[in-house]
Amino acid sequence: MNSDEKFEQLKQNVNAEDGWSGVIVGGSLSDGLEVRLSSESSIEGVKVGRLVTIEGKTHRFFGQVSDVILESSDRNLSIYSEEISEGIMAKVATGTAAYGKIKVQPKLSIKTSDTSSSPQSAKTVPPHFSKVAVSAHSDIELIFGKEAPGKFWIGSPLDMESKLCLDINEFTKRSNGVFGKSGTGKTFLTRLLLAGILQSGKAVNLVFDMHSEYGWQGYSETENHQVKGLKQLFPSKVAIFSLDEEHSKRRGLTPDYVVRIGYKEIEPEDVEILRESLSLSPQAADAAHSLYRHYGKNWLLEFLNTSGTESFNSLASQINVNQGALSTLHRRLSGFSRYEFMDTTSVHDSVNQILRYLDRGINVVLEFGKYGRDTDAYILVANLLTRRIYERYAEHKERALSGIGDEPTPLVITIEEAHKYLTPELANQTIFGTIAREMRKYNVTILIVDQRPSQIDEEVMSQLGTKLVCLLDNNKDVDSVLSGVSGQRKLRSVLSSLDSRQQALVFGHALPMPVEIRVRDYGTPESYKSLGFTDPTNKKDLSQINQDKSDLFG
Amino acid sequence: MNSKKQNRKEKLSKEIIGEVIRASSTEFETQCYDLYGFPPLGSLVLSDDENPIFGIVSHSVTESLDPSRTPRPRGPGLADVKSIYQESPQLKNLLNSRFTSITVGYIQSQTVVRKLSPVPPKILSITRISTESELIEFSSNFDFVARLLNSSFASSDDVLASFLSIAARLRPEPDQYLIDTGKEIASLLPGQMRRVNLILRNASI
Ligand SMILES: Nc1ncnc2c1ncn2[C@@H]1O[C@H](COP(=O)(O)OP(=O)(O)OP(=O)(O)O)[C@@H](O)[C@H]1O
Ligand SMILES: [Mg+2]
């Protein structure tokens, strides 16, 4: 049985067990349509968020169940409920005097006769008594597209086995976000998105892999085993850079490049972004700028080498900075010296190395190893590298615009813990804020993976093209991901009813309508195979076994 | 050949019980050949001329043939009813039994139409009780329910209950039949679940 046949079968099973259908009996475009369920329908089979198809007269409409309601046509039903709650009468009353109603939000429509184009957003509603039923596999394909190059299967609509696909080209046109509280599957979903982008060839990834789980070996909590990283699935298309070589080696990985950061590469802006986590006063952070003006590129090392009260006092007066602020700054920045990736001597080549790979269309995952536990280190490095890569992309793009050379391959930069440096205070100052607000001006977008969206700058949030949101239970976080989205109230109820893992509400630029999905499985041999991975070790095993056999039996 | 034979047999066994003596668009009255020869309340009957018309027995009477002469009660404790009829065979000529049927459909070119007939039955057409297969066919569609509920008969709910009870018994799953019809009744009587309940309770006895 091929997978399509399997899907057909599964779909039928679903329909047979908790099948339902209904007819439109009222409602409006803005408030949603009221659908009376047929008396054979099982109301327990209806789930909020379910995609439905409505056959209008000339148009087919697509929508989503937004509410399930128990209705009765008899106002006194509750008075004699006891009398009729048993035997034949209960069955008679079910579906007649007491019936199920659902609310459906119409989202898209397409002319029934139109077989070539894709559905547009619904501007009217189907007439009374139009039939409503669960969307079929073919409807899902019509709305979201078929799995194909550039159309990446990310999961299935809830309670359906159809493959729901994301248009990677549209997706990478803007910055995007993956949100959800801890343990809901953000990392797994992001890894899939990265694989989709990688496979499509529409863009190339740079991943700041905080917990070393994207490139080489992730870990599945529920299955208690390791899952493959991108490098293991697509060895020729992924390079792993490491900030902590020892850590990488311990995990059986020889990194393609070990990243070093020179003190000279650190700019006052990098201190600014760490202001909060280093608990620096505004004056102290400003002092970094003064030092930069005073010493030039080598400011940090010069500053850190300053010691003794006297030299401090004279430095303070020279650059006209409060002495207390200066010594606080000194104390905090001294912490950098514990970072083994920091280098006093040379200016390093990490940025060029990264760009060299990206230019060849090879995705780069930077593992942080032990520094992943140190948010300061993560922010420092991610910010510093991104700033310089972005500058290079901007130059590259400007050159291309003036007719010299090709445009750079679109770049997607994946970052975690964005709420620590895309706060309202910092979003204007950091490179990530700039990129998020720019909509791929220089072919660079970011993919934010975060659990506290409410702490991210509102403007940045509103500029995100597509959001993939796993369960969030903090109201502020829910508000922030849904702000500016139409039909918020309904999406809110959908969002709060998600499972605690591996389910997400996906909406925004890359999709014609919001949809609740069960995220595609990742971590099983089948899942790797479906991503195009053929296990070379397996073949080796096989030939080895054959060899052993022939050795043994001649 | 078998079916032909059976057809004839069924025809023979069709039970003729009387003739139409009064007819209107919505009901017809049959005078029985035999005193007390009327079918039970709720039975399906046909006035069987060239346009057969279905009726459901909704009201039966037995009374004196001569309206000016009504029987005189014999007084208490004299004799039981059975022996009275044995002793006075002439009673059969002085009394007559009649019943009224609500028109619920007709047969047109061999198919059952569950609507009022375009014309009422002719006076003196024969009336017979429907066969089992006619009853099953007729009751397999619930359009008749509305006709009964809307008739001007005061006790049409009981008539409906009686009819359903007869029709349900002919089915392999009588309860399922009552549930299905019950849903139709419930949708015709919105907000009157108690009445629906009563009809179904009477039907399921
Ligand atoms: N698509 C998936 N396929 C298989 N398992 C999954 C999937 N999504 C989530 N899981 C399971 O849920 C667990 C938690 O997922 P994940 O590590 O992605 O959560 P997270 O949101 O990144 O959490 P944290 O905020 O702690 O980083 C995984 O270890 C895995 O067992
Ligand atoms: Mg994670």
Tab-separated table of N, CA and C and ligand atoms in Angstrom, chain A residues 186-188 211 213-214 416 449, ligand 2:
chain	number	residue	atom	x	y	z
A	186	LYS	N	9.053	22.770	19.959
A	186	LYS	CA	9.595	23.846	19.114
A	186	LYS	C	10.842	23.379	18.362
A	187	THR	N	11.725	22.737	19.117
A	187	THR	CA	12.974	22.316	18.497
A	187	THR	C	12.715	21.299	17.383
A	188	PHE	N	11.837	20.354	17.654
A	188	PHE	CA	11.537	19.346	16.641
A	188	PHE	C	10.899	19.974	15.409
A	211	HIS	N	21.582	24.652	22.076
A	211	HIS	CA	21.697	23.429	22.856
A	211	HIS	C	22.272	22.272	22.048
A	213	GLU	N	21.491	20.765	19.177
A	213	GLU	CA	20.493	19.731	18.887
A	213	GLU	C	20.024	19.726	17.435
A	214	TYR	N	20.448	20.725	16.667
A	214	TYR	CA	19.990	20.765	15.277
A	214	TYR	C	20.960	20.076	14.326
A	416	GLU	N	17.600	31.243	19.066
A	416	GLU	CA	16.745	30.863	20.188
A	416	GLU	C	16.785	31.941	21.263
A	449	VAL	N	13.011	31.200	17.568
A	449	VAL	CA	12.455	30.084	18.331
A	449	VAL	C	12.410	30.538	19.777
C	2	MG	MG	14.010	23.374	22.350
